[in-house]
mmCIF file of the C-alpha atoms, coordinates in Angstrom:
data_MODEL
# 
_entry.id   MODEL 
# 
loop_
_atom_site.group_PDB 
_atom_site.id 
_atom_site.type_symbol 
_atom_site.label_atom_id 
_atom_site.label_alt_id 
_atom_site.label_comp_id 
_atom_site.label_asym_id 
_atom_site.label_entity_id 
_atom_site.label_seq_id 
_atom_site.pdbx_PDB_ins_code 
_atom_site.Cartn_x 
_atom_site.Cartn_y 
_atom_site.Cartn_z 
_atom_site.occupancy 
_atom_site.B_iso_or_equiv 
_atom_site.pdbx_formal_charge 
_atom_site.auth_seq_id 
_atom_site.auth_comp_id 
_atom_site.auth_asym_id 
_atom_site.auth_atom_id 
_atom_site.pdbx_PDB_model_num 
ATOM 1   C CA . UNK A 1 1   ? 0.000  0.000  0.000  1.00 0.00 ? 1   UNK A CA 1 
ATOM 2   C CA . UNK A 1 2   ? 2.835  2.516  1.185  1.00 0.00 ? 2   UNK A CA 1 
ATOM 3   C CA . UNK A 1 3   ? 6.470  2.504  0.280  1.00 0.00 ? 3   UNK A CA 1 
ATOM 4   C CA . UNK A 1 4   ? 8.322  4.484  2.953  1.00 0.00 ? 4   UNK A CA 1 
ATOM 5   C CA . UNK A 1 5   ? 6.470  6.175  6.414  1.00 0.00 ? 5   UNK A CA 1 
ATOM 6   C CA . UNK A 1 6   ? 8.030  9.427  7.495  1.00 0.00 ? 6   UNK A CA 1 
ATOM 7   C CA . UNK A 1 7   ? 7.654  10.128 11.267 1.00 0.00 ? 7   UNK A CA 1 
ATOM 8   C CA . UNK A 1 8   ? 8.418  14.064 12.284 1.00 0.00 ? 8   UNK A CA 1 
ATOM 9   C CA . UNK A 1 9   ? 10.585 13.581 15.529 1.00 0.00 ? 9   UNK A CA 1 
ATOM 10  C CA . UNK A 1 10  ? 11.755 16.266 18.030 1.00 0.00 ? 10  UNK A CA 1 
ATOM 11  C CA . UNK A 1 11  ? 14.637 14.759 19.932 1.00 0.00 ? 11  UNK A CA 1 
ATOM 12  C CA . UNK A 1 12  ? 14.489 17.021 22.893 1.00 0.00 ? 12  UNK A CA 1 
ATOM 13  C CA . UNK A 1 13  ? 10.667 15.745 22.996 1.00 0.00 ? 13  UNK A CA 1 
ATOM 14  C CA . UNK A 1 14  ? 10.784 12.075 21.614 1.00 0.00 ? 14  UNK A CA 1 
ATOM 15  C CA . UNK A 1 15  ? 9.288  10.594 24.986 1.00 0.00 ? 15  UNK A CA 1 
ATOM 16  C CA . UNK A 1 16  ? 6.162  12.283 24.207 1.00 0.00 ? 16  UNK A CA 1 
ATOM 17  C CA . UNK A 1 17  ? 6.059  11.366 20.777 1.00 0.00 ? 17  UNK A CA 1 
ATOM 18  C CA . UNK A 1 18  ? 5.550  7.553  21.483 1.00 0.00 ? 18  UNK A CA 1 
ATOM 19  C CA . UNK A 1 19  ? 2.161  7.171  20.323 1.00 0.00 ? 19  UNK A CA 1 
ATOM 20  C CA . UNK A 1 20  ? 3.169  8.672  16.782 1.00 0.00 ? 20  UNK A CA 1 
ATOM 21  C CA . UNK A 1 21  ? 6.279  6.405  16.706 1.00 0.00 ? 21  UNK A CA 1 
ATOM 22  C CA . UNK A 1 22  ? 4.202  3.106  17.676 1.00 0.00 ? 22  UNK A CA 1 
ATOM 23  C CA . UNK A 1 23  ? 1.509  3.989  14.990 1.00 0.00 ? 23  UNK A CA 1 
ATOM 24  C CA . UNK A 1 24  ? 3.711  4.866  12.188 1.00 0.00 ? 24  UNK A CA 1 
ATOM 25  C CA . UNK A 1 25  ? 5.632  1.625  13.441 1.00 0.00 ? 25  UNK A CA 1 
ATOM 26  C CA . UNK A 1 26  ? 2.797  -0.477 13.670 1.00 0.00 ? 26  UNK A CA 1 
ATOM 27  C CA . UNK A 1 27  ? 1.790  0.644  9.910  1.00 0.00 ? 27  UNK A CA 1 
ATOM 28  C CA . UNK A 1 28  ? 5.352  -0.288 9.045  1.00 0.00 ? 28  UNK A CA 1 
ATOM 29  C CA . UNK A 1 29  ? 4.928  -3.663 10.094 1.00 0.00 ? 29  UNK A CA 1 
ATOM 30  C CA . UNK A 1 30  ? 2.320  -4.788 8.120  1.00 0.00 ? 30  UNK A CA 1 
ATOM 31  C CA . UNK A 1 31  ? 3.582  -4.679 4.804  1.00 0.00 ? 31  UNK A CA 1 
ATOM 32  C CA . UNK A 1 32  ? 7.405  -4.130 5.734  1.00 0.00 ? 32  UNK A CA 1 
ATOM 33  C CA . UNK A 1 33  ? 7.643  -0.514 5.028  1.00 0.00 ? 33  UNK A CA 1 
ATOM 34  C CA . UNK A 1 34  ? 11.049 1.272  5.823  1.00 0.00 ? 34  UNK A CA 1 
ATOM 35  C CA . UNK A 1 35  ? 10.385 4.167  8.482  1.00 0.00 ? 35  UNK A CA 1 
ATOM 36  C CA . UNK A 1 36  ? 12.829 7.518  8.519  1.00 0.00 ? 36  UNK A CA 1 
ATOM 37  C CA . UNK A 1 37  ? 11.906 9.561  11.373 1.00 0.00 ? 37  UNK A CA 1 
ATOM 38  C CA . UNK A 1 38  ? 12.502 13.060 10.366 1.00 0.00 ? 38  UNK A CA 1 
ATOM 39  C CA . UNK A 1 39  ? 14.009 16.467 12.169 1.00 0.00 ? 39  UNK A CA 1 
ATOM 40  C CA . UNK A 1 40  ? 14.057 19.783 11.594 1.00 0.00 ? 40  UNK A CA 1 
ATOM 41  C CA . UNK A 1 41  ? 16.830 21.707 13.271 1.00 0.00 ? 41  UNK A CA 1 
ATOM 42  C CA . UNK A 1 42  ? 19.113 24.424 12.892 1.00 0.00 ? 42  UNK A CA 1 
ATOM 43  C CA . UNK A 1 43  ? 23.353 23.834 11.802 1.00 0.00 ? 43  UNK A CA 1 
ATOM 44  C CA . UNK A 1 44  ? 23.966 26.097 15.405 1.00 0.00 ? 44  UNK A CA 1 
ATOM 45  C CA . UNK A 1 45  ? 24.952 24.550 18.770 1.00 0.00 ? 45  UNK A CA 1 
ATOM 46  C CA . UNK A 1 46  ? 21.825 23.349 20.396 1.00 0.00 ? 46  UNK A CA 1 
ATOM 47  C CA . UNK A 1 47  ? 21.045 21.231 23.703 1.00 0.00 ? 47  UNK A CA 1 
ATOM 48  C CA . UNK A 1 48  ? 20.808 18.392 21.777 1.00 0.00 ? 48  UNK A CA 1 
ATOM 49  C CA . UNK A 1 49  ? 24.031 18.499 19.731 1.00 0.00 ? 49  UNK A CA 1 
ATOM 50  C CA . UNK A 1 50  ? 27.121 20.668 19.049 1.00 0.00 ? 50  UNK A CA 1 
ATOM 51  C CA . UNK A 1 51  ? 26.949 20.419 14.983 1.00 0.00 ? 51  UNK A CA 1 
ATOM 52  C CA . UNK A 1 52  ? 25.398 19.126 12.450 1.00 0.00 ? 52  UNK A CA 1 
ATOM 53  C CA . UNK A 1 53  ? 27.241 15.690 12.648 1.00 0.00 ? 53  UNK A CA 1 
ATOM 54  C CA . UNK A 1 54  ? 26.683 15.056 16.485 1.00 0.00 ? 54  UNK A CA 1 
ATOM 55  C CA . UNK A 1 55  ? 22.801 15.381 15.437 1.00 0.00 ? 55  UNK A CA 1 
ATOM 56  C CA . UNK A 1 56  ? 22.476 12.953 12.249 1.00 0.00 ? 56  UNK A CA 1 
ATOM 57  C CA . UNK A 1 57  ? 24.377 10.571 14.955 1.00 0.00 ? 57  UNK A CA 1 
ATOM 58  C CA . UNK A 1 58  ? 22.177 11.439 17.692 1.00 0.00 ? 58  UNK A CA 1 
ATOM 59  C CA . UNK A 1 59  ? 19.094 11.097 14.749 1.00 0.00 ? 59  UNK A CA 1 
ATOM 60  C CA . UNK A 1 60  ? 20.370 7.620  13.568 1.00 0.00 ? 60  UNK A CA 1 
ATOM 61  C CA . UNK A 1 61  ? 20.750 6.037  16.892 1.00 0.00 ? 61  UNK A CA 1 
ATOM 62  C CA . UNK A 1 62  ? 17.235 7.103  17.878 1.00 0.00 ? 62  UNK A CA 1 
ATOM 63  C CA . UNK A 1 63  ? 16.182 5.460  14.930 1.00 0.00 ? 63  UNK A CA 1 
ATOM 64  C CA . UNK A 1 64  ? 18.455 2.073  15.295 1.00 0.00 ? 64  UNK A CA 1 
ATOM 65  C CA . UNK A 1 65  ? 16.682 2.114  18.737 1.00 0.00 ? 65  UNK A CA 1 
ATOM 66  C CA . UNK A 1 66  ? 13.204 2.621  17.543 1.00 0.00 ? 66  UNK A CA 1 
ATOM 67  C CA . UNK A 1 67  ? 13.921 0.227  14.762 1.00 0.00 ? 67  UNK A CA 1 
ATOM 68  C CA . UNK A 1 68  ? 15.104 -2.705 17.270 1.00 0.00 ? 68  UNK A CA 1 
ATOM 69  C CA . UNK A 1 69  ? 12.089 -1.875 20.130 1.00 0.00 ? 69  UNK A CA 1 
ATOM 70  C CA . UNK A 1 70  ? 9.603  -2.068 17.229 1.00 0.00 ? 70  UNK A CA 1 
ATOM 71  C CA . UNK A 1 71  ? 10.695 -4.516 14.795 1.00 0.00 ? 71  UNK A CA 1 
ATOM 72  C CA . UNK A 1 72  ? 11.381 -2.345 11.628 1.00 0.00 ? 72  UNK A CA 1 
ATOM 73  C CA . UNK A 1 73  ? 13.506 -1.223 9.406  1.00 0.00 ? 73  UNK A CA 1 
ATOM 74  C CA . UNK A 1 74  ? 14.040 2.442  10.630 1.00 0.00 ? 74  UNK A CA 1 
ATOM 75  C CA . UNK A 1 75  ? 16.788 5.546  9.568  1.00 0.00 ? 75  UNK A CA 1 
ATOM 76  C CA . UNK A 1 76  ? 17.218 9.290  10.613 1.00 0.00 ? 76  UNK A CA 1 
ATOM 77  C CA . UNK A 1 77  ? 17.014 12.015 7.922  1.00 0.00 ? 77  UNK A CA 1 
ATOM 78  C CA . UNK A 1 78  ? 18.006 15.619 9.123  1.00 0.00 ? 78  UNK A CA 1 
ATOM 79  C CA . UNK A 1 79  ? 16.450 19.163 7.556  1.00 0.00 ? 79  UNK A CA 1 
ATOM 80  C CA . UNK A 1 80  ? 18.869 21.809 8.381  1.00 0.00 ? 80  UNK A CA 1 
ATOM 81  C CA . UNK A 1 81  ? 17.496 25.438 8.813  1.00 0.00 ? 81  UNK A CA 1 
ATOM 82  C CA . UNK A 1 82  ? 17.803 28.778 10.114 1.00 0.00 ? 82  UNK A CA 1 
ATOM 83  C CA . UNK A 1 83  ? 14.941 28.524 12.093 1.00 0.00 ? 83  UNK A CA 1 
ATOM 84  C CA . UNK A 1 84  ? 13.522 25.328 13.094 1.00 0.00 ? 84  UNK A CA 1 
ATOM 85  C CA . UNK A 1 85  ? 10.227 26.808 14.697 1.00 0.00 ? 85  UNK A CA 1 
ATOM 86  C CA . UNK A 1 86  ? 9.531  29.098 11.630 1.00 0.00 ? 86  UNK A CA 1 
ATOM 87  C CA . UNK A 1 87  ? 10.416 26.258 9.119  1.00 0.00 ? 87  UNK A CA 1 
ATOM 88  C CA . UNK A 1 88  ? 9.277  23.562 10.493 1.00 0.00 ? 88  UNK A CA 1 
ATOM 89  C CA . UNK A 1 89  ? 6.232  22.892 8.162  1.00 0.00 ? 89  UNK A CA 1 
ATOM 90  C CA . UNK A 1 90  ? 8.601  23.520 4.773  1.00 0.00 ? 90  UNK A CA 1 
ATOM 91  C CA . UNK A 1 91  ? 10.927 21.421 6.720  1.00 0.00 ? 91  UNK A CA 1 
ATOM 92  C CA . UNK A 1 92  ? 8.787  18.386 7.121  1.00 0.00 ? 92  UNK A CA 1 
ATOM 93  C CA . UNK A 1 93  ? 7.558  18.789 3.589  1.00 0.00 ? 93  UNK A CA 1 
ATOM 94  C CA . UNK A 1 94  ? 11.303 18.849 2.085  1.00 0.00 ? 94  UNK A CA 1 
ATOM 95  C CA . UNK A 1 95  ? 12.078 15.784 4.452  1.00 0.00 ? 95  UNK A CA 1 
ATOM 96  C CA . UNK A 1 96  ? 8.760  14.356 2.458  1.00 0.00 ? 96  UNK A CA 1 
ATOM 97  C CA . UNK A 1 97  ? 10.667 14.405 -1.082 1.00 0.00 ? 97  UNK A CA 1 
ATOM 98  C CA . UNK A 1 98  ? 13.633 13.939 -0.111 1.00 0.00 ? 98  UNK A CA 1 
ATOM 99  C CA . UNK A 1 99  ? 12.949 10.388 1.250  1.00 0.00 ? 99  UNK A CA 1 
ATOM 100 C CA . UNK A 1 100 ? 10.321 9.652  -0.772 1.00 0.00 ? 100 UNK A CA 1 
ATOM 101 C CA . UNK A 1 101 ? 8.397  8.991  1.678  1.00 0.00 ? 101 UNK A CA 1 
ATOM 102 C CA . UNK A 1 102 ? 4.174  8.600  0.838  1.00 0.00 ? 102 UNK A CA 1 
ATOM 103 C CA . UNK A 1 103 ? 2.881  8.718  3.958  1.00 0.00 ? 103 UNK A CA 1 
ATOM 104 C CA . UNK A 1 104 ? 3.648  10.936 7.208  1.00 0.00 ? 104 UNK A CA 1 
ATOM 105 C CA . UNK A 1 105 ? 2.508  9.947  10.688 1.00 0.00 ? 105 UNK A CA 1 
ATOM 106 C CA . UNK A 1 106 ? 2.752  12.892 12.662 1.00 0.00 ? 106 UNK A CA 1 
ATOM 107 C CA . UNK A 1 107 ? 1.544  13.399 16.388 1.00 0.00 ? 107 UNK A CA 1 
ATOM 108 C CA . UNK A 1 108 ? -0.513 16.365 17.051 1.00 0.00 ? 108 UNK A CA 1 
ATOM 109 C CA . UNK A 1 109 ? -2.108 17.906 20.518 1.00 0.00 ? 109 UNK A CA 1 
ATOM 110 C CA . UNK A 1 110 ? -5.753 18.383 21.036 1.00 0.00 ? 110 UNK A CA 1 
ATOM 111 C CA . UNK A 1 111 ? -6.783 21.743 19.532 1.00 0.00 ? 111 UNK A CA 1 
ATOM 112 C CA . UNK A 1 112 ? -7.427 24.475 21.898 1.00 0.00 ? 112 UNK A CA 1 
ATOM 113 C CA . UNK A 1 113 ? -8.629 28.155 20.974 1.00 0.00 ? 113 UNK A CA 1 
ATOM 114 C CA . UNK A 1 114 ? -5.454 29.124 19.646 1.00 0.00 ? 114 UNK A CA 1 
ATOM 115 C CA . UNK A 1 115 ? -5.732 26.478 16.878 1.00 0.00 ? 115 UNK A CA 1 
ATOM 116 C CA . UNK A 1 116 ? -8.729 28.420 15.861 1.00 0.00 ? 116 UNK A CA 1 
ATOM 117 C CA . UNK A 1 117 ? -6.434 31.327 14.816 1.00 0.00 ? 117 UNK A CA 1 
ATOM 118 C CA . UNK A 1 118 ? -3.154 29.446 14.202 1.00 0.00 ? 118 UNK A CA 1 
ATOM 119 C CA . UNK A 1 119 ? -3.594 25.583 12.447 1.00 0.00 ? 119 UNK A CA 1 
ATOM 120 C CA . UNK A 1 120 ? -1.278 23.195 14.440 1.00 0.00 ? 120 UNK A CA 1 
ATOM 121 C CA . UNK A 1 121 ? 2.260  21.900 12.682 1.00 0.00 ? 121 UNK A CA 1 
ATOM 122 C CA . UNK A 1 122 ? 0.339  18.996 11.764 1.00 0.00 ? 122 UNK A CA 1 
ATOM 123 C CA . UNK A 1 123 ? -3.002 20.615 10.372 1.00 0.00 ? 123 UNK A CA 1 
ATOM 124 C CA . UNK A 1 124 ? -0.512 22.983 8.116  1.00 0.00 ? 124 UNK A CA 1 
ATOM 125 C CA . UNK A 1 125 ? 1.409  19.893 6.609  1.00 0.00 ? 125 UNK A CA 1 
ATOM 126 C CA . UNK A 1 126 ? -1.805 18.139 6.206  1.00 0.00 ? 126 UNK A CA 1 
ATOM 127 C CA . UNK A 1 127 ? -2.974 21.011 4.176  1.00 0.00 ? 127 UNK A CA 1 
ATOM 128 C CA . UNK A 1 128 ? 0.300  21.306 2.279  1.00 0.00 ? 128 UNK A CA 1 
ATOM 129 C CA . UNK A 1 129 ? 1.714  17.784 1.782  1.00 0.00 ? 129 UNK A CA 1 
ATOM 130 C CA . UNK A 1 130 ? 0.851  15.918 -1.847 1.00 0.00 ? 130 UNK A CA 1 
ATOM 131 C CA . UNK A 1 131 ? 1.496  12.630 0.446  1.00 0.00 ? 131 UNK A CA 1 
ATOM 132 C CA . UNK A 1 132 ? -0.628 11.248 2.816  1.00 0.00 ? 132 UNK A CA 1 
ATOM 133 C CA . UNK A 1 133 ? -0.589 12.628 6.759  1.00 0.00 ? 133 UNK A CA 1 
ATOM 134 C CA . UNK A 1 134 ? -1.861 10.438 9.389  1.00 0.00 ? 134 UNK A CA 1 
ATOM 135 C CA . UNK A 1 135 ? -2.180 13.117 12.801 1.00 0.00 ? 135 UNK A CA 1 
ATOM 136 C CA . UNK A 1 136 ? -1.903 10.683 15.999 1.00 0.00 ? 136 UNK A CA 1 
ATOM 137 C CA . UNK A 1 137 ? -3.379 12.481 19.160 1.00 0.00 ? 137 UNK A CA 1 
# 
């Protein structure tokens, strides 16, 4: 049905992003479809990582470990910006062709008021992507 999942991850957040990861991951599993869990960052020194190679390493072994807990085939892919929380939406969407990934499985919050005003990261992919976006709450 799908060729390759992409899963948006935030590093400094992954522990919430759980029910994302064991969706797309459960998806992944049923036909064997590769997963490449995706972040947006910026090339400056962050709490995460120092450059731009400490984070693809930091990226990858997430993924080796998401891979092994979940039983699938799973890689990091890194979108470098200026500014992660302006770009993240472009960022997600370049990640999209990049990998060639058709489908995105993205977790989202509950919308509040502000959502009203100001569509969440995943509503704004949604409306942008040519892929399909699966929004986990």
């Amino acid at each position: 049905m799908f060729k390759k999942i992409l899963i948006p991850i935030d590093l400094s957040h992954a522990d919430k992003l759980e029910k994302a990861v064991s969706t797309g991951a459960y998806l992944a599993r049923q036909d064997n479809i590769p997963v490449v869990f995706a972040a947006i960052t910026t090339t400056a020194p962050g709490p995460i990582a120092h450059n731009p190679e400490e984070f693809r390493e930091k990226l990858d072994a997430f993924a080796a470990d998401s891979g092994n807990r979940h039983g699938i085939h799973a890689s990091g892919h890194a979108v470098f910006t200026h500014d992660p929380a302006v770009d993240l939406e472009s960022g997600i969407l370049k990640a999209v062709h990049e990998t060639g990934a058709d489908l995105v499985v993205m977790a989202t919050h509950i919308p509040n008021l502000a959502d009203h005003f100001w569509p969440s990261n995943g509503g704004r992919v949604a409306s942008h992507a040519d892929v399909s976006v699966f929004l986990v709450r």
